[in-house]
Coordinates of C-alpha atoms and ligand atoms in Angstrom, one line a residue:
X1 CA 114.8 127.7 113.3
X2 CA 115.9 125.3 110.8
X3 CA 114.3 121.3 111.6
X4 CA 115.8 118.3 109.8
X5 CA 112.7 115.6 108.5
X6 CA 113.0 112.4 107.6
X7 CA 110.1 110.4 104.9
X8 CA 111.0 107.0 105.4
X9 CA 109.6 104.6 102.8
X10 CA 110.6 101.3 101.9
X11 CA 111.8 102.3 98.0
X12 CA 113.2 105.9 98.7
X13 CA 114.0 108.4 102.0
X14 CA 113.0 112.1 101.5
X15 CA 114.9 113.9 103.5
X16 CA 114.5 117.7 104.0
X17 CA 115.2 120.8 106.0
X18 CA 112.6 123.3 106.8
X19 CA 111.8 126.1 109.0
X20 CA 109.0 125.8 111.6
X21 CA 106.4 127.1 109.3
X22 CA 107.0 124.5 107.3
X23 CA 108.5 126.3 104.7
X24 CA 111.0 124.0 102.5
X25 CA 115.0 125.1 102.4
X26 CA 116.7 122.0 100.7
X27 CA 115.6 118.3 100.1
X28 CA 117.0 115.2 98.8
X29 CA 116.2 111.6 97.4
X30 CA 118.0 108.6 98.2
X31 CA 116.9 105.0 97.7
X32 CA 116.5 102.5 100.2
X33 CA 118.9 100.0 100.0
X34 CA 120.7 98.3 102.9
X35 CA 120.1 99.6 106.0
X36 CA 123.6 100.9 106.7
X37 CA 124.2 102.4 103.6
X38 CA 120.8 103.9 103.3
X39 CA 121.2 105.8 106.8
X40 CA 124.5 107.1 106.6
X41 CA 123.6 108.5 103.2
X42 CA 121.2 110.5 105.2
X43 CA 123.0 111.2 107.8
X44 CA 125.6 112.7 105.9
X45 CA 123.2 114.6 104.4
X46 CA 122.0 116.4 107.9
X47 CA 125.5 117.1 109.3
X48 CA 126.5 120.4 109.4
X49 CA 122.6 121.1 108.1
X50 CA 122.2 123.2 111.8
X51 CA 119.0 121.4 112.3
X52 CA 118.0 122.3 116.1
X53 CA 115.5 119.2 115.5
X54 CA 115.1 115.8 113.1
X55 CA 111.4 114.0 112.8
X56 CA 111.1 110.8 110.7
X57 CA 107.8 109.5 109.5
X58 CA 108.7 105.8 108.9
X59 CA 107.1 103.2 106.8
X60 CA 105.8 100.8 109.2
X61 CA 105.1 98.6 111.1
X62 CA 107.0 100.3 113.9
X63 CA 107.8 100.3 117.8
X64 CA 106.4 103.9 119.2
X65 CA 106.5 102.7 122.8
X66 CA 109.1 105.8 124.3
X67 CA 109.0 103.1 127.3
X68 CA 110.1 99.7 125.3
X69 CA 114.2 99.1 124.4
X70 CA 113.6 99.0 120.6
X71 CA 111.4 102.1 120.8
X72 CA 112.6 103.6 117.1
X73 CA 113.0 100.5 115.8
X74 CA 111.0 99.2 112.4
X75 CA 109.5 95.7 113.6
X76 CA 108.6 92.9 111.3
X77 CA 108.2 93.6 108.0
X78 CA 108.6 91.8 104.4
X79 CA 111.3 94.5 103.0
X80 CA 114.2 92.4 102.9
X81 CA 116.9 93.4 105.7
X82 CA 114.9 96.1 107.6
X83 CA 113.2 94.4 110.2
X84 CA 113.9 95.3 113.6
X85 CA 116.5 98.5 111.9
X86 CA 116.9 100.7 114.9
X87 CA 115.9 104.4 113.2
X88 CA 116.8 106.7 115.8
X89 CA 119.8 106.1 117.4
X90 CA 122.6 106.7 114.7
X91 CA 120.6 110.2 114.5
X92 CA 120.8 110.8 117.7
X93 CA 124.3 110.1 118.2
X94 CA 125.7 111.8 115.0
X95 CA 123.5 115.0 114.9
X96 CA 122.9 115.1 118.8
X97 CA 119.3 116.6 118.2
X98 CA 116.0 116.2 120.2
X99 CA 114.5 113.2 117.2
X100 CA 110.9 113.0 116.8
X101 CA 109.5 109.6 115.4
X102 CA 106.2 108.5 114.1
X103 CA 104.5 106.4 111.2
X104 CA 104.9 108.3 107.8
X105 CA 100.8 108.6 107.6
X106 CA 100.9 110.3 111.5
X107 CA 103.6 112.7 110.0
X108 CA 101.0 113.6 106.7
X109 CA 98.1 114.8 109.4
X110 CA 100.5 116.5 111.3
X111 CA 102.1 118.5 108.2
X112 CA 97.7 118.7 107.4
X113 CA 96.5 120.1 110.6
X114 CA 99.8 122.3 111.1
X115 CA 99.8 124.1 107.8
X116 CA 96.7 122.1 105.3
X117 CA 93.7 121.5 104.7
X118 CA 93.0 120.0 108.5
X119 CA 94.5 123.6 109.3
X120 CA 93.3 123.9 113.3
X121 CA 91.4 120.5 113.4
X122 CA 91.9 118.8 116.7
X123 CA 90.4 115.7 115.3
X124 CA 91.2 114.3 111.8
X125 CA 92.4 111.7 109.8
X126 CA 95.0 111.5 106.4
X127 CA 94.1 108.1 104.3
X128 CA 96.6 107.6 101.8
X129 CA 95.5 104.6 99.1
X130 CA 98.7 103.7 97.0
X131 CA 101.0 100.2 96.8
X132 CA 99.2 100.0 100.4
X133 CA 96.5 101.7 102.4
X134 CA 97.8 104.0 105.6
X135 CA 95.3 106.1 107.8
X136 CA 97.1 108.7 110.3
X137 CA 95.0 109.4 113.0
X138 CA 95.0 112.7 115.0
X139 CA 92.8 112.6 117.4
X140 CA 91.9 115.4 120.5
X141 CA 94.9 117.4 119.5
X142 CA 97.5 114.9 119.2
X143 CA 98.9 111.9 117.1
X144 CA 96.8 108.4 118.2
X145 CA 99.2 105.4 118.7
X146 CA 97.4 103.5 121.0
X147 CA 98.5 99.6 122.3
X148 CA 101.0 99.9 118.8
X149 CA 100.0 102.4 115.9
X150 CA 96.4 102.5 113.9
X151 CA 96.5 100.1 111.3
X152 CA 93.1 101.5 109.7
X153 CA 94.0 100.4 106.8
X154 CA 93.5 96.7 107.0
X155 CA 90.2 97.2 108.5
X156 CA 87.8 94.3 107.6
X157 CA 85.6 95.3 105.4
X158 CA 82.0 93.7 103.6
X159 CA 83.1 92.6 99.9
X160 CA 80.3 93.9 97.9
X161 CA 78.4 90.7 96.8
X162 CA 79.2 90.5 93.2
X163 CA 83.2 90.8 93.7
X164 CA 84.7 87.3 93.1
X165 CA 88.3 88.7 94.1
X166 CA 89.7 87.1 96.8
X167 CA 91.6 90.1 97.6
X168 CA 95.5 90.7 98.3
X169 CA 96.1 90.8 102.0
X170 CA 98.9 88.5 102.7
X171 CA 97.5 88.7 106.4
X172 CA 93.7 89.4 105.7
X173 CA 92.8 88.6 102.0
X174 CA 89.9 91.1 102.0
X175 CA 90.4 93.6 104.1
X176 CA 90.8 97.2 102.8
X177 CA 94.1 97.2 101.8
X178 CA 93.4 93.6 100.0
X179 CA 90.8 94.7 97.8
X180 CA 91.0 98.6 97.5
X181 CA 95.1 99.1 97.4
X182 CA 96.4 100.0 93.5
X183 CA 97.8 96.4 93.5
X184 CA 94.7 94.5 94.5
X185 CA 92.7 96.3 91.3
X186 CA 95.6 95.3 88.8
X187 CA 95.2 91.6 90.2
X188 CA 91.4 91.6 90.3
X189 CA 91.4 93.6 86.6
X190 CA 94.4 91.9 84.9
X191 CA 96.0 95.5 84.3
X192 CA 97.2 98.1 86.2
X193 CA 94.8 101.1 87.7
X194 CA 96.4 103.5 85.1
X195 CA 95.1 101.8 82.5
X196 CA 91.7 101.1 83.5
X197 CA 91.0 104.9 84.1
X198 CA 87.8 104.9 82.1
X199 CA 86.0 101.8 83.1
X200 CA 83.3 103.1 85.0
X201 CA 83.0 99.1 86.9
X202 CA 86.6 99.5 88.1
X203 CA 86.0 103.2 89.7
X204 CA 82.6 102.2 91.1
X205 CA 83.6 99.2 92.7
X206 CA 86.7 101.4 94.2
X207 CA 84.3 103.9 95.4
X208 CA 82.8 101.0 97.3
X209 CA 85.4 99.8 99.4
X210 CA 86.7 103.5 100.1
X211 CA 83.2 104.6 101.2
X212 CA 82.8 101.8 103.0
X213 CA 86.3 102.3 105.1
X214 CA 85.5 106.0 105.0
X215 CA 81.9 106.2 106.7
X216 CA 83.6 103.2 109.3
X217 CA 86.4 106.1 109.9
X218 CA 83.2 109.2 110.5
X219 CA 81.8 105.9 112.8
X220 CA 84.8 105.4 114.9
X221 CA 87.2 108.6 115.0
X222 CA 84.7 111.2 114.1
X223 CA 87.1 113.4 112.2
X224 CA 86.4 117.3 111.6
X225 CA 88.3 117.0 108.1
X226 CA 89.1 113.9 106.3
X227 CA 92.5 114.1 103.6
X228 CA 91.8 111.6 100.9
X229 CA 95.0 111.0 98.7
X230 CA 97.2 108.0 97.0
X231 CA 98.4 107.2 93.7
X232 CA 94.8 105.6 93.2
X233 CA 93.0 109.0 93.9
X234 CA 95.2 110.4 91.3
X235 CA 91.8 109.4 89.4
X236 CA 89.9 112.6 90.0
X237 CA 86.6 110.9 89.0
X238 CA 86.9 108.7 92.0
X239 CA 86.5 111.8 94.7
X240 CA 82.8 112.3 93.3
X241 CA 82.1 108.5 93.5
X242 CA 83.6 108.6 97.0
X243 CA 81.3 111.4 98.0
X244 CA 77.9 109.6 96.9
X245 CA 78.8 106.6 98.2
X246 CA 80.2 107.8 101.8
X247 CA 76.6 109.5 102.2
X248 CA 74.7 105.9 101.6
X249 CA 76.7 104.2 103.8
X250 CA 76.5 106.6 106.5
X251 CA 72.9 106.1 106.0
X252 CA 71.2 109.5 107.2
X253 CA 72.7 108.2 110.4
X254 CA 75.2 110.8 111.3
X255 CA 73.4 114.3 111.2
X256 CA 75.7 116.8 110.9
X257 CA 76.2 119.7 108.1
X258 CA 79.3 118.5 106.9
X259 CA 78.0 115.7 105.3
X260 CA 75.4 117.9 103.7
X261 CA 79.0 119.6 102.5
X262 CA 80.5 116.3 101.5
X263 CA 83.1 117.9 99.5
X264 CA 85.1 120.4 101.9
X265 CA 84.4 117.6 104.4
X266 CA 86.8 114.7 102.7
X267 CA 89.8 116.7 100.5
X268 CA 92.7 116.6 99.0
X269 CA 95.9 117.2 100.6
X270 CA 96.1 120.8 101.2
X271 CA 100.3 120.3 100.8
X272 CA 99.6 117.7 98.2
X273 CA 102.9 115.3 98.1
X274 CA 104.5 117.4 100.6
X275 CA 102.2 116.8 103.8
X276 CA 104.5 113.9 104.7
X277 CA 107.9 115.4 104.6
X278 CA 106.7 118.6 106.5
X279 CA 104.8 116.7 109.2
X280 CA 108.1 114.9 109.6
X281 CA 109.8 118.1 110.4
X282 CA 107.1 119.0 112.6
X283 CA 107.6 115.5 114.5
X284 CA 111.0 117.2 115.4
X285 CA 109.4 120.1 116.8
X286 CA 107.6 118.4 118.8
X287 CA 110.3 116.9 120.3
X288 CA 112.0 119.7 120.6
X289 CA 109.1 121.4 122.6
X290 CA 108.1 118.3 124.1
X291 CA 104.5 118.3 122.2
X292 CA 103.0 114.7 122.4
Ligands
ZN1 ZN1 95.2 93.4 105.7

């Protein structure tokens, strides 16, 4: 079976074709421009593809209620010319394939528990820290969305007390996005994470806020398996960091083995880059089979 996937993001679209165990055929790379031109680059690319099935993980925020009239559609947001972009229905018409839709971080778990390092979880969670922060839920076998989608990550979070930063939030200031996302350490720093990797203040203070978020994630969703990736993890001194600090602010509070096992409890990405544009295949599999 050959499924069509879709990794929406607001500077490029991976699109790719897979089989249903995730193994990748053919994929391609076109930046986001204008809407029209963007998707009928990528529609072009699917015809004649013989995808039984198309999934798109989109950047967000966007509309997953099956019951509303813009369900498919991208809602407000600051990339120029793409709010309220209906995703779905030129698909539909030009392939005429069963289209699965989802956030892009719901598609990463999904492409984790189906074939990763959530393998078989029924409950976990992907956070991805990069130019933003996204947390795809899975929760009790299936994909949370809720009154809209998760938006873990602009949780509110406690600035530790000798952080002056403001943080970055256009909606929040400081929540976890504001002061933890790659863009919020190059304005609280002065430079960019890349060049700050071995100033042990900027990684500790990192560590901070992801623990922080992290342990109010084991709180809330009580994941089995927690995938921990990003351009800002591509610091591979931060997991460690992470690990201490998740185990103080969980404060001997949660007893269970795992966090004795901190380490093969919080991982990478088991796909590494690829859990996205799997998990969007898999989105159209599930529609296909009518999985929720
Ligand atoms: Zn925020």
């Amino acid at each position: 079976m050959l499924l069509g996937g879709i990794e929406a993001g607001g500077t490029k679209m991976v699109c790719a074709v897979a089989d249903e165990k995730g193994n990748i055929y053919n994929r391609i790379t076109i930046p986001t421009t204008t809407p029209d031109e963007t998707i009928g680059k990528m529609v072009d690319y699917f015809l004649g593809k013989d995808i039984e099935a198309l999934g798109i993980g989109c950047f967000g925020p966007i509309n997953l209620n099956k019951n509303s009239y813009t369900y498919g559609c991208i809602t407000k947001t600051p990339k120029e010319g793409w709010s309220d972009v209906d995703m779905l229905t030129p698909f539909k018409k030009a392939l005429n394939v069963p289209v699965g839709f989802d956030t892009d971080v719901n598609a990463a778990i999904l492409g984790e528990v189906r074939f990763g390092n959530a393998k078989d979880c029924d409950n976990a969670i992907y956070i991805t820290i990069g130019t933003g922060i996204g947390v795809g839920v899975y929760i009790n076998g299936g994909l949370l969305h809720g009154l809209l989608h998760p938006e873990a990550g602009h949780i509110l979070i406690k600035p530790r007390g000798d952080d002056t930063y403001e943080g970055c939030c256009p909606f929040h200031k400081s929540c976890f996005e504001g002061l933890a996302s790659g863009p919020s350490i190059e304005k609280r720093w002065g430079r960019p994470a890349y060049e700050l990797y071995d100033n042990e203040q900027v990684w500790g203070l990192e560590a901070y806020y992801i623990a922080q978020a992290i342990a109010d994630y084991i709180f809330t969703y009580s994941p089995e398996k927690i995938i921990l990736w990003g351009g800002v993890m591509h610091n591979k001194k931060l997991y460690n960091l992470v690990y201490k600090k998740v185990s103080d602010f969980l404060g001997e509070y949660i007893e269970h083995n795992v966090v004795n096992y901190i380490d093969t409890y919080i991982v990478k990405p088991g796909l590494g880059d690829n859990s996205g544009i799997i998990g969007a295949t898999q989105l159209g599999f599930n529609e296909l089979k009518c999985i929720s």
